CSV table of C-alpha atoms (C1' of nucleotides) in Angstrom, one decimal:
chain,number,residue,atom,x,y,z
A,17,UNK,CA,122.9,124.4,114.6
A,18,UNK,CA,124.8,124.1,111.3
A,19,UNK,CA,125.1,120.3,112.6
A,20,UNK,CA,121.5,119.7,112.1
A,21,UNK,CA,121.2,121.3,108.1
A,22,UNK,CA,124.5,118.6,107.6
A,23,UNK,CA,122.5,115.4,109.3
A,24,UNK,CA,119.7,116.0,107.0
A,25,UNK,CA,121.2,116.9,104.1
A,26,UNK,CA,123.0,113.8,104.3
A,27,UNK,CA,120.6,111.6,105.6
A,28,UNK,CA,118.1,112.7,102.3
A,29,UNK,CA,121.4,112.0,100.1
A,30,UNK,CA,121.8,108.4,101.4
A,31,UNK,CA,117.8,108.0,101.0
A,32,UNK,CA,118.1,109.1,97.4
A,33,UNK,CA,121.6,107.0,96.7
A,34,UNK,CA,121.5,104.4,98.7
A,35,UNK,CA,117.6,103.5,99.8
A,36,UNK,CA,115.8,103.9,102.7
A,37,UNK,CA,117.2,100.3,104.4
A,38,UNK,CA,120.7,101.7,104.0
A,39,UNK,CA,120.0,105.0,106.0
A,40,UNK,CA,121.0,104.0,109.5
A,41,UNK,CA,121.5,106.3,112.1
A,42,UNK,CA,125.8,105.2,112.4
A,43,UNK,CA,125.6,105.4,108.5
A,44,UNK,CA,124.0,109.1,108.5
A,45,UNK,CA,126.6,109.7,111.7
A,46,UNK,CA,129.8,108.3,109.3
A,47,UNK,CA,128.8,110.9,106.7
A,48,UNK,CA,128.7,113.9,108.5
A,49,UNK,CA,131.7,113.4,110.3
A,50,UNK,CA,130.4,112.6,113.8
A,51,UNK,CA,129.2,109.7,116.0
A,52,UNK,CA,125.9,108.6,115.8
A,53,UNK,CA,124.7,109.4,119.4
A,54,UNK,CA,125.0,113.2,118.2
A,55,UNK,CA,122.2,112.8,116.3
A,56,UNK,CA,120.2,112.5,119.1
A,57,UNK,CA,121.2,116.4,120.1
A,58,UNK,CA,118.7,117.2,117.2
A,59,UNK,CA,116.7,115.0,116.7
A,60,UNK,CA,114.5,113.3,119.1
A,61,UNK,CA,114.6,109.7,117.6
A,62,UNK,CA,114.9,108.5,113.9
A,63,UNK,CA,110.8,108.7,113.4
A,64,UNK,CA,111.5,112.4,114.5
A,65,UNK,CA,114.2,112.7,111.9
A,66,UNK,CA,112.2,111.3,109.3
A,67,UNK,CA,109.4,113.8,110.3
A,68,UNK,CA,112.0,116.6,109.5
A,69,UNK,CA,112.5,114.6,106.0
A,70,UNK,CA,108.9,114.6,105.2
A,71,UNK,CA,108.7,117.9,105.9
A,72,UNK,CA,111.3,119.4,103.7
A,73,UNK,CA,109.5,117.1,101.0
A,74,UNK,CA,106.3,118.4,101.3
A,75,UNK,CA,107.7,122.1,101.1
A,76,UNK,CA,109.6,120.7,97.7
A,77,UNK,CA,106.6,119.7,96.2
A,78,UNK,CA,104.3,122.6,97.4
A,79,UNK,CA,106.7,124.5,95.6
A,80,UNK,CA,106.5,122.4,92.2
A,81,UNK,CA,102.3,123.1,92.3
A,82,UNK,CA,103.0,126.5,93.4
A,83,UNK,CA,104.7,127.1,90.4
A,84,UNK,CA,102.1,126.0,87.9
A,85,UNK,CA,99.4,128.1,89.6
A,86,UNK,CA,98.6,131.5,87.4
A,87,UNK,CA,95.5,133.2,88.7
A,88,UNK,CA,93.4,133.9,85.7
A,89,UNK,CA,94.5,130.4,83.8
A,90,UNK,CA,91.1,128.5,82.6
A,91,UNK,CA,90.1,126.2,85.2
A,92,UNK,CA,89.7,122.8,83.6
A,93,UNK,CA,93.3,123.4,82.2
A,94,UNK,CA,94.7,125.0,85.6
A,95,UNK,CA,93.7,121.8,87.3
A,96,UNK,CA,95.4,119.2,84.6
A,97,UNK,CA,98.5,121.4,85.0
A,98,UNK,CA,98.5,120.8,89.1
A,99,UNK,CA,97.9,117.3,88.0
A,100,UNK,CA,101.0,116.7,85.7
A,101,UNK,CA,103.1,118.9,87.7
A,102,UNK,CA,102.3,116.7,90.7
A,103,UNK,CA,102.9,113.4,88.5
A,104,UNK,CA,106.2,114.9,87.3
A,105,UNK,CA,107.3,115.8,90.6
A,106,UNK,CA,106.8,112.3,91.9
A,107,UNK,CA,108.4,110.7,89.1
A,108,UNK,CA,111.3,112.8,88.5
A,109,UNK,CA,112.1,112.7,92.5
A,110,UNK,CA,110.3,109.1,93.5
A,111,UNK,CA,112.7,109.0,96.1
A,112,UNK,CA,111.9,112.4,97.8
A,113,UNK,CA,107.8,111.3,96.7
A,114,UNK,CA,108.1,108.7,98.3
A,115,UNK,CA,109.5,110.2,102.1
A,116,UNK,CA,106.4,111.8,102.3
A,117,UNK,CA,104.2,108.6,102.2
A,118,UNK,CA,106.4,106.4,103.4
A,119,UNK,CA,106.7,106.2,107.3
A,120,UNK,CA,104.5,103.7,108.2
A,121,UNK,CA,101.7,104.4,110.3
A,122,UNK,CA,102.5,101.8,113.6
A,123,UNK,CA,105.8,103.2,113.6
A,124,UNK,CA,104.3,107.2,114.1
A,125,UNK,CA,100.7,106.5,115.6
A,126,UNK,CA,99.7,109.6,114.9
A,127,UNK,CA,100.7,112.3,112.5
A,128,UNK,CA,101.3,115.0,114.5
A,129,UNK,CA,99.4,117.9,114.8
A,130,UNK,CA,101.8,120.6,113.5
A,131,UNK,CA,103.3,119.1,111.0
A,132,UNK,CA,99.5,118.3,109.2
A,133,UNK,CA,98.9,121.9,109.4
A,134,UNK,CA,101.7,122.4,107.4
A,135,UNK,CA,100.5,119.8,104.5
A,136,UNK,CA,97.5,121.7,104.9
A,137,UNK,CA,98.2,124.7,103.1
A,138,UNK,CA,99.5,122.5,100.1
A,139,UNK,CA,95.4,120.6,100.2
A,140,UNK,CA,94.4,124.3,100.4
A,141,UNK,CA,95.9,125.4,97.4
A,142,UNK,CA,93.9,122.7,95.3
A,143,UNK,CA,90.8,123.7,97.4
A,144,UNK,CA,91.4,126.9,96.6
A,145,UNK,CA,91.3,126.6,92.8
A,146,UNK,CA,88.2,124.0,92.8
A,147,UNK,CA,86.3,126.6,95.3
A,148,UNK,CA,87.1,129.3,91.7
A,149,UNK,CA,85.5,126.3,89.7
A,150,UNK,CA,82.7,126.6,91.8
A,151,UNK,CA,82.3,129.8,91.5
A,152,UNK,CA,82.0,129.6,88.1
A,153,UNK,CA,79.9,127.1,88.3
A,154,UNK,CA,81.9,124.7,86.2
A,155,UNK,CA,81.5,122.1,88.6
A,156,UNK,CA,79.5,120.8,91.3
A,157,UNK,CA,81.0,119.9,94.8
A,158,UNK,CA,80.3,119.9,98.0
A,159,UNK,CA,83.0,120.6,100.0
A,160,UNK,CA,86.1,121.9,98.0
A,161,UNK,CA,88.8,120.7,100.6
A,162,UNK,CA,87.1,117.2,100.2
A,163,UNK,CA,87.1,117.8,96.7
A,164,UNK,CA,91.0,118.4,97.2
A,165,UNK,CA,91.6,115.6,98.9
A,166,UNK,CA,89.8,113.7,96.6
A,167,UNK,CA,91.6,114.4,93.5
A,168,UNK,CA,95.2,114.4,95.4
A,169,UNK,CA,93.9,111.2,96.7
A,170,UNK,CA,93.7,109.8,93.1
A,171,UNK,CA,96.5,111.3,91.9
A,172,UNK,CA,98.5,109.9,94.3
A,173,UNK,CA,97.3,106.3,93.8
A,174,UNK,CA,98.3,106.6,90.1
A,175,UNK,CA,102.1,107.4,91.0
A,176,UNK,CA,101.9,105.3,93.8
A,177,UNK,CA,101.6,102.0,91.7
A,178,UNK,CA,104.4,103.7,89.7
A,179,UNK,CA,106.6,103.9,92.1
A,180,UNK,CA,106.1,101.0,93.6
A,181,UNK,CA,106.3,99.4,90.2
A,182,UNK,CA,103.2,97.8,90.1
A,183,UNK,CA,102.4,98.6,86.7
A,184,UNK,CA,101.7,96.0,84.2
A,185,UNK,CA,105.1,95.8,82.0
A,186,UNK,CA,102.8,95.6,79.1
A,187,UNK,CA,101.1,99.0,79.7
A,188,UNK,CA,103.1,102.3,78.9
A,189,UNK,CA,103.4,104.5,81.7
A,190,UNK,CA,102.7,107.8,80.0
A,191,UNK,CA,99.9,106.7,78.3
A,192,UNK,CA,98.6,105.9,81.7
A,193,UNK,CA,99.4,108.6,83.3
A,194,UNK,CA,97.6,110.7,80.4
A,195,UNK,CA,94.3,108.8,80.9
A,196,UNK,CA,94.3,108.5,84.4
A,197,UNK,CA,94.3,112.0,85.0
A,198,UNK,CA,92.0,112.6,82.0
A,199,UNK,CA,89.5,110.8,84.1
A,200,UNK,CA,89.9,112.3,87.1
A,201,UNK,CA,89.5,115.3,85.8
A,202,UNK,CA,86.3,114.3,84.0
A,203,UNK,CA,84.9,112.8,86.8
A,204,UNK,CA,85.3,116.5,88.4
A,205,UNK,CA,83.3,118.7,85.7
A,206,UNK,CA,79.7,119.3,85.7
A,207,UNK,CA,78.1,117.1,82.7
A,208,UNK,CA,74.6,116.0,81.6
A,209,UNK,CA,74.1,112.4,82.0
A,210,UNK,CA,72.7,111.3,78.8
A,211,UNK,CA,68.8,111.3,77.8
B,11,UNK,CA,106.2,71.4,105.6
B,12,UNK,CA,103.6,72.1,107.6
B,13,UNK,CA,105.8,74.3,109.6
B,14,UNK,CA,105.4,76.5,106.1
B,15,UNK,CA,102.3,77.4,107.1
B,16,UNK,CA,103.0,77.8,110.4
B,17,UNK,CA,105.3,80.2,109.7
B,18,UNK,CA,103.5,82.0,107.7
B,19,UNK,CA,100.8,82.2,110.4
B,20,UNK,CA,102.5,83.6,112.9
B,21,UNK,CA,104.0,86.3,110.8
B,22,UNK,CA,100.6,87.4,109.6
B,23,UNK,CA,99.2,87.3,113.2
B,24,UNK,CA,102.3,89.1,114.3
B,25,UNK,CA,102.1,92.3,112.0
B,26,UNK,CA,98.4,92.8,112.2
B,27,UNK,CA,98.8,92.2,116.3
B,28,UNK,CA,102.0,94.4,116.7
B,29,UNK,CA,103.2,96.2,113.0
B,30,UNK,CA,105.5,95.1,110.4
B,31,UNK,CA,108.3,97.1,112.9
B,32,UNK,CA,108.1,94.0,115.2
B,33,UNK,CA,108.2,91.5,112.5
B,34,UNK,CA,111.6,89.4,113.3
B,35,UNK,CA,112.4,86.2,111.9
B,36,UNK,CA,113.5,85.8,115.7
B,37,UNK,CA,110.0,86.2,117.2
B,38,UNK,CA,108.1,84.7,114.0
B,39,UNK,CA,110.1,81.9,115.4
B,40,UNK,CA,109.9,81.6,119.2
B,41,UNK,CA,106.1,82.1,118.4
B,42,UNK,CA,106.5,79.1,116.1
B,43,UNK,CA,108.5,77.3,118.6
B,44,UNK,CA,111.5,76.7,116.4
B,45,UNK,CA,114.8,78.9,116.1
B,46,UNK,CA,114.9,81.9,114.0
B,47,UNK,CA,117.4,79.5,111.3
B,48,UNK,CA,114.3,77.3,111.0
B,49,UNK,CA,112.5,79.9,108.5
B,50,UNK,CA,115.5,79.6,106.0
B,51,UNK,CA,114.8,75.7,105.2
B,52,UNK,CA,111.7,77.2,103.7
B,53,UNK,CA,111.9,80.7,102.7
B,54,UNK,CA,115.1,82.5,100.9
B,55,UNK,CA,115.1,85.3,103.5
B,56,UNK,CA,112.2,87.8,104.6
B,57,UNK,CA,111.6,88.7,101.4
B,58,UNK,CA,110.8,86.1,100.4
B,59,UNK,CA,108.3,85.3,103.4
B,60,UNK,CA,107.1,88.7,102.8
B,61,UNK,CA,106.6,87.9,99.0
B,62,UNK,CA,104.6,84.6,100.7
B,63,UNK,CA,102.7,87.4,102.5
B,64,UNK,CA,102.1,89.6,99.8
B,65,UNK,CA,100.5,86.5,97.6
B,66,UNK,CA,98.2,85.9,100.4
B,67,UNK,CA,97.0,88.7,100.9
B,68,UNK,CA,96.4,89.3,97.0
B,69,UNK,CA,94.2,86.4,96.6
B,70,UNK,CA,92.3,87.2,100.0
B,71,UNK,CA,91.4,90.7,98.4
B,72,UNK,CA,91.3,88.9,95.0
B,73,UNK,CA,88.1,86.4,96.5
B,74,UNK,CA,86.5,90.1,98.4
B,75,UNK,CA,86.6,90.9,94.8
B,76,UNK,CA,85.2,88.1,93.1
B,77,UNK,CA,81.9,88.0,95.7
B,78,UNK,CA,80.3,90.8,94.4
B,79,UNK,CA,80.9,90.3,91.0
B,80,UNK,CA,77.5,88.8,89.4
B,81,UNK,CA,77.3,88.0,85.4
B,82,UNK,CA,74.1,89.7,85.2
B,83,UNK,CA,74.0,93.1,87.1
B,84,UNK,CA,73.9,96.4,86.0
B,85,UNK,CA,77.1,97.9,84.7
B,86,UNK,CA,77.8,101.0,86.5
B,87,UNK,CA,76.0,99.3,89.7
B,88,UNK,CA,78.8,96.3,88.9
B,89,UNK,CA,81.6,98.9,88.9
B,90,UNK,CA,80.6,100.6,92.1
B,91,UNK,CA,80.4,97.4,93.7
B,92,UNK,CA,83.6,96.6,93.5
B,93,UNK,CA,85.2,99.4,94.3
B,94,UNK,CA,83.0,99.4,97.5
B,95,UNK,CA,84.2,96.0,98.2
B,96,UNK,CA,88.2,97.4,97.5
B,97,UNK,CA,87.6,99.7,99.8
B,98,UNK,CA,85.9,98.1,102.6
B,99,UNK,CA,88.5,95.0,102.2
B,100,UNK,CA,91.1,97.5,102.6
B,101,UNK,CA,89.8,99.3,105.7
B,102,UNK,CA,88.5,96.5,107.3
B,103,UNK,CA,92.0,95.0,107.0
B,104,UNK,CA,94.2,97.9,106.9
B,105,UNK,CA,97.4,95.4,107.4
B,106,UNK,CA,96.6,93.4,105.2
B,107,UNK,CA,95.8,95.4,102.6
B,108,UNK,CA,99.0,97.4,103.6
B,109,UNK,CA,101.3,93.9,102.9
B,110,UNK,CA,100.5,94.5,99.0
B,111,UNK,CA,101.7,97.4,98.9
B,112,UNK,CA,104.4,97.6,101.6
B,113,UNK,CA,107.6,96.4,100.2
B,114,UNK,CA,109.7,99.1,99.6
B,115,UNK,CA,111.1,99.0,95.8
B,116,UNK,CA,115.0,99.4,97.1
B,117,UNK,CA,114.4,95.9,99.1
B,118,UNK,CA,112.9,94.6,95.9
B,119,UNK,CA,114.4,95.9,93.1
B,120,UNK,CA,112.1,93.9,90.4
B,121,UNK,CA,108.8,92.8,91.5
B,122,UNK,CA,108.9,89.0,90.9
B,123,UNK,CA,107.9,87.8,87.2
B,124,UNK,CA,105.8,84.9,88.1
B,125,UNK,CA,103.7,86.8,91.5
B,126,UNK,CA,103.0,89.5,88.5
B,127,UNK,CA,100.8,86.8,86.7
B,128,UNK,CA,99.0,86.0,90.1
B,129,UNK,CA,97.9,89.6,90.9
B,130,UNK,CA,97.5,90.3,86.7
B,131,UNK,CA,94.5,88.1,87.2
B,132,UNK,CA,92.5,90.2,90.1
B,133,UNK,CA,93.2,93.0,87.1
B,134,UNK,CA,91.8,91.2,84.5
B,135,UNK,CA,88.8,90.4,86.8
B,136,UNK,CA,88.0,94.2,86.5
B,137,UNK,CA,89.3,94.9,83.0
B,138,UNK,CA,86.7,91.8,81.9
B,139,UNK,CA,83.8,93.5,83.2
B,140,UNK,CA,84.7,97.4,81.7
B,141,UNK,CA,85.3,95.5,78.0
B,142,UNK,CA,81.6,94.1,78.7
B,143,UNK,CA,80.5,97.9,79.6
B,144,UNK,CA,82.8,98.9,76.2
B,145,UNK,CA,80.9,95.9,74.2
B,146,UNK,CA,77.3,97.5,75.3
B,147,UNK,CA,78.8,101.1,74.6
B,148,UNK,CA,78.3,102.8,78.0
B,149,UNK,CA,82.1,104.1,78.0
B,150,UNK,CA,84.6,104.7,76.0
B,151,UNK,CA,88.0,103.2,76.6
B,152,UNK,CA,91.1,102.6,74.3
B,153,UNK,CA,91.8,99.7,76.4
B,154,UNK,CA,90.1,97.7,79.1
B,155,UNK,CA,93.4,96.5,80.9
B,156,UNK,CA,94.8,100.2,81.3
B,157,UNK,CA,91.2,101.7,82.3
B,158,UNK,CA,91.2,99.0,84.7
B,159,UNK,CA,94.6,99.9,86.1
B,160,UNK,CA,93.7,103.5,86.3
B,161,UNK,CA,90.3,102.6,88.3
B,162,UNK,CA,92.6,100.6,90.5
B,163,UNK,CA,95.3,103.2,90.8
B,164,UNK,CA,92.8,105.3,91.8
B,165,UNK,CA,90.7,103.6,94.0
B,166,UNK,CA,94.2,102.5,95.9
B,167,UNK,CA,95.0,106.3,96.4
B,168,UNK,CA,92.4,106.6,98.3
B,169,UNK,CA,91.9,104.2,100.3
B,170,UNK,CA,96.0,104.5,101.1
B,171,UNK,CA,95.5,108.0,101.9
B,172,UNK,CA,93.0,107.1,105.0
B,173,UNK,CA,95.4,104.2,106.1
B,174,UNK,CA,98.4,106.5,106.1
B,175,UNK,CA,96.1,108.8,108.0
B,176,UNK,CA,96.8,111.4,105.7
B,177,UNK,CA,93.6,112.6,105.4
B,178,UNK,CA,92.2,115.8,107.3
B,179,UNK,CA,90.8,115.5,110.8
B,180,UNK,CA,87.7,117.5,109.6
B,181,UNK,CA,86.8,115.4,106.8
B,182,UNK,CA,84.5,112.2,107.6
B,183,UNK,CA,85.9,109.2,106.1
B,184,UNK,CA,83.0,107.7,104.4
B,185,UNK,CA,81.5,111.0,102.8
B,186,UNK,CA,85.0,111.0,101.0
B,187,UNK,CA,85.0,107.3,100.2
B,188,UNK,CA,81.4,108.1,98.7
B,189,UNK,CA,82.5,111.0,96.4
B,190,UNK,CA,85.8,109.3,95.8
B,191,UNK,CA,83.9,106.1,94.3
B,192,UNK,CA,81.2,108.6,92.7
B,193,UNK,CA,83.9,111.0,91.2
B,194,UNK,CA,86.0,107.9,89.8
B,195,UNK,CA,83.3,106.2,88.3
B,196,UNK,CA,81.6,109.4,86.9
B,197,UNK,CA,85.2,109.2,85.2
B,198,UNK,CA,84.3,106.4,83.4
B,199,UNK,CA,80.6,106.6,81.7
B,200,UNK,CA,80.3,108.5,78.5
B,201,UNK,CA,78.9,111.9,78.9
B,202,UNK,CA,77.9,114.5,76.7
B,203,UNK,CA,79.9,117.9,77.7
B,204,UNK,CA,77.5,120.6,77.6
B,205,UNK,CA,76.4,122.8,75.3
C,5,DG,C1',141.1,134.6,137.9
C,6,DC,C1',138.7,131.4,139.7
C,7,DT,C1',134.3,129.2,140.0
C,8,DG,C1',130.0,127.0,138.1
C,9,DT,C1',127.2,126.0,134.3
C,10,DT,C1',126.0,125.2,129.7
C,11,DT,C1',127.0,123.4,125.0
C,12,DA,C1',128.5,120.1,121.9
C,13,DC,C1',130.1,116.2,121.6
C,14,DT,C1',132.1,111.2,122.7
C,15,DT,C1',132.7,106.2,124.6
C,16,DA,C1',130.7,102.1,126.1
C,17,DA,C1',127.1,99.4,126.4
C,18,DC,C1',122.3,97.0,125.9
C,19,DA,C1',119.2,94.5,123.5
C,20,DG,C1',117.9,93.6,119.4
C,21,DT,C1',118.3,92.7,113.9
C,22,DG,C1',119.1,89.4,109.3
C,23,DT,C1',121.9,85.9,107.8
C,24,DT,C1',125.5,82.2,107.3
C,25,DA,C1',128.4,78.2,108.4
C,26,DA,C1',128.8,74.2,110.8
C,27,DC,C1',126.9,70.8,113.5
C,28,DC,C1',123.5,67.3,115.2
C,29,DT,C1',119.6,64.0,115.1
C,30,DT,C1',116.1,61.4,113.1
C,31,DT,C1',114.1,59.3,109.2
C,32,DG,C1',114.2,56.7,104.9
C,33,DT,C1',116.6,54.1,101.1
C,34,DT,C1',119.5,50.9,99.1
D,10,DA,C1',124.7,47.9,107.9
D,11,DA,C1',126.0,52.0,105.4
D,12,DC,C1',124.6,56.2,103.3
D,13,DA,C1',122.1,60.1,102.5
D,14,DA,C1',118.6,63.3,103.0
D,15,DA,C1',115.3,66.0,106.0
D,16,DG,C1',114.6,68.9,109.5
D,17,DG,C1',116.2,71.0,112.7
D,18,DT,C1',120.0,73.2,116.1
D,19,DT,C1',124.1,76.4,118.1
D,20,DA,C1',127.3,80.0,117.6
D,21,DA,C1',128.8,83.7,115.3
D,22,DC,C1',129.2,88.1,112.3
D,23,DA,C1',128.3,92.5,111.3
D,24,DC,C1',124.9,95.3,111.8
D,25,DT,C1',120.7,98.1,114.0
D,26,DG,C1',118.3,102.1,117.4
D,27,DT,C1',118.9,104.0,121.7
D,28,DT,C1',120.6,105.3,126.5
D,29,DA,C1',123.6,106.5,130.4
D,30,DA,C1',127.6,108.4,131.6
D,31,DG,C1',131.7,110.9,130.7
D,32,DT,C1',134.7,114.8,128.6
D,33,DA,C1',136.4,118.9,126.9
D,34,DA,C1',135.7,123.5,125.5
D,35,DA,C1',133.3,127.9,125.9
D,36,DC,C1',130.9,131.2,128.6
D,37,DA,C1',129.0,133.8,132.9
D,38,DG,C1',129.1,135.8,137.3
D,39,DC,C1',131.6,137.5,140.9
DNA sequence: GCTGTTTACTTAACAGTGTTAACCTTTGTT
DNA sequence: AACAAAGGTTAACACTGTTAAGTAAACAGC
């Protein structure tokens, strides 16, 4: 049992040192002092190890929202602190960001099942906060878990062309980061359209 | 040199047919009816006939682009064009789409100077048209290339959520393209907060 | 105390991978 | 006719994920 903590401990370390080409199953094996057909013992295949990996991410950065969340914090500026914490997660850990969106869809058909429900509760947490907005009335959505996923959607897009460093050389990234959630934001709250 | 083309054929065909996973340089080949040393007279390694990829597929999105765009038309109805053509390029060819942004950083430590000024251009394509919504004062931006960027970033997150099937089972695709766009754009136009 | 079974691992092997060095032909040039 | 370049090839290296079969130690029941 303590064998499985090691193999993914180790296979996250190689991930973050090394790079994802470099984790092999013999390399991960080498590491934690075994052969690479132990593995296997705990983990189905490598997609099912990875799974495990994008797990433990997802709990990392549920954690890092979690921890910007204070229940009677304004709205507008509750949701731009989930949105920096979220950018600042991804950036400070890209490596760890970038487990979660990484495996590539024909290589795991389908997400599976339990694993979205756990994801869910981190979508929920945003819901939660836009369902107080609505409350309040300070903004006008439909559905707050589309809303969520919405937002997280954009969010993500905006690290996602960090870390895959697909930003213009000429364009500085905090300023971009600054506007882009400034917008989405603003593209959230209720406003009259102009006579 | 026509085997160039070729080549780059078959790969194409081959990771929209049966995923980037089962993109050898030994099947490219036997599908090209050469040997899998053949591809090296014209490409550095798969990189670099992924890079080839990756160009193609930029300028294929870049022309989706460019068909909607029309000197005349309404400014906001200009904007929500293209990003309804983004995103219907994208999900009408999720692999395709998914070339531009696939290459893991690690593999590709610096994304090649001279590709940069190939895709700068389907950026500029969109920065031009929000500095001709800046000259007629409909929104304010600081500047045009970075809004652009963040309406791309954007627009990308969400369109890379639903091809990562990432997004809930419960939530229709298109109502959350339709408030994505909406809420992105919304983003954009000056508004008046409210009183 | 001797069985039988389970647990936790290993060795050996298969079929595949990207990539390189060295080797052929065929074509074109001087 | 001699030389060189173009456009391929074969063979090999060091890797990859994964499986089948084997082994050694720990434990259970009688």
């Amino acid at each position: 049992m303590a064998l499985r903590e090691e193999i993914l401990e180790v296979s996250k370390d190689i991930l973050i040192q090394d790079g994802f080409s470099k984790m092999s199953m013999r390399r991960i094996a080498r590491r934690a002092n075994v052969t690479a057909t132990s593995i296997y013992l705990y983990f189905e295949n490598k997609d099912d190890l990875l799974l495990a990996l994008i797990e433990e991410s997802i709990n990392d950065l549920k954690s890092a929202l979690q921890e910007v969340v204070v229940p009677g914090k304004d709205f507008i500026q509750q949701l731009e602190d989930m949105a920096k914490a979220y950018i600042r997660f991804a950036l400070e850990h890209p490596k760890e960001y970038e487990i979660i969106y990484m495996v590539r869809p024909e290589e795991m058909p389908k997400y599976p099942r339990e694993k979205f429900n756990e994801v869910r509760s981190a979508y929920e947490l945003l819901a939660g906060i836009i369902s107080r907005g609505k409350e309040q009335n300070l903004i006008e959505v439909d559905d707050p878990l589309i809303s969520a996923y919405t937002i997280w959607a954009q969010i993500h897009g905006v690290v996602s062309v960090i870390i895959n460093k697909r930003l213009d050389t000429r364009i500085q990234r905090e300023k971009f980061t600054e506007q882009a959630v400034d917008h989405i934001i603003k593209g959230f709250i209720i406003q009259k359209t102009p006579a």
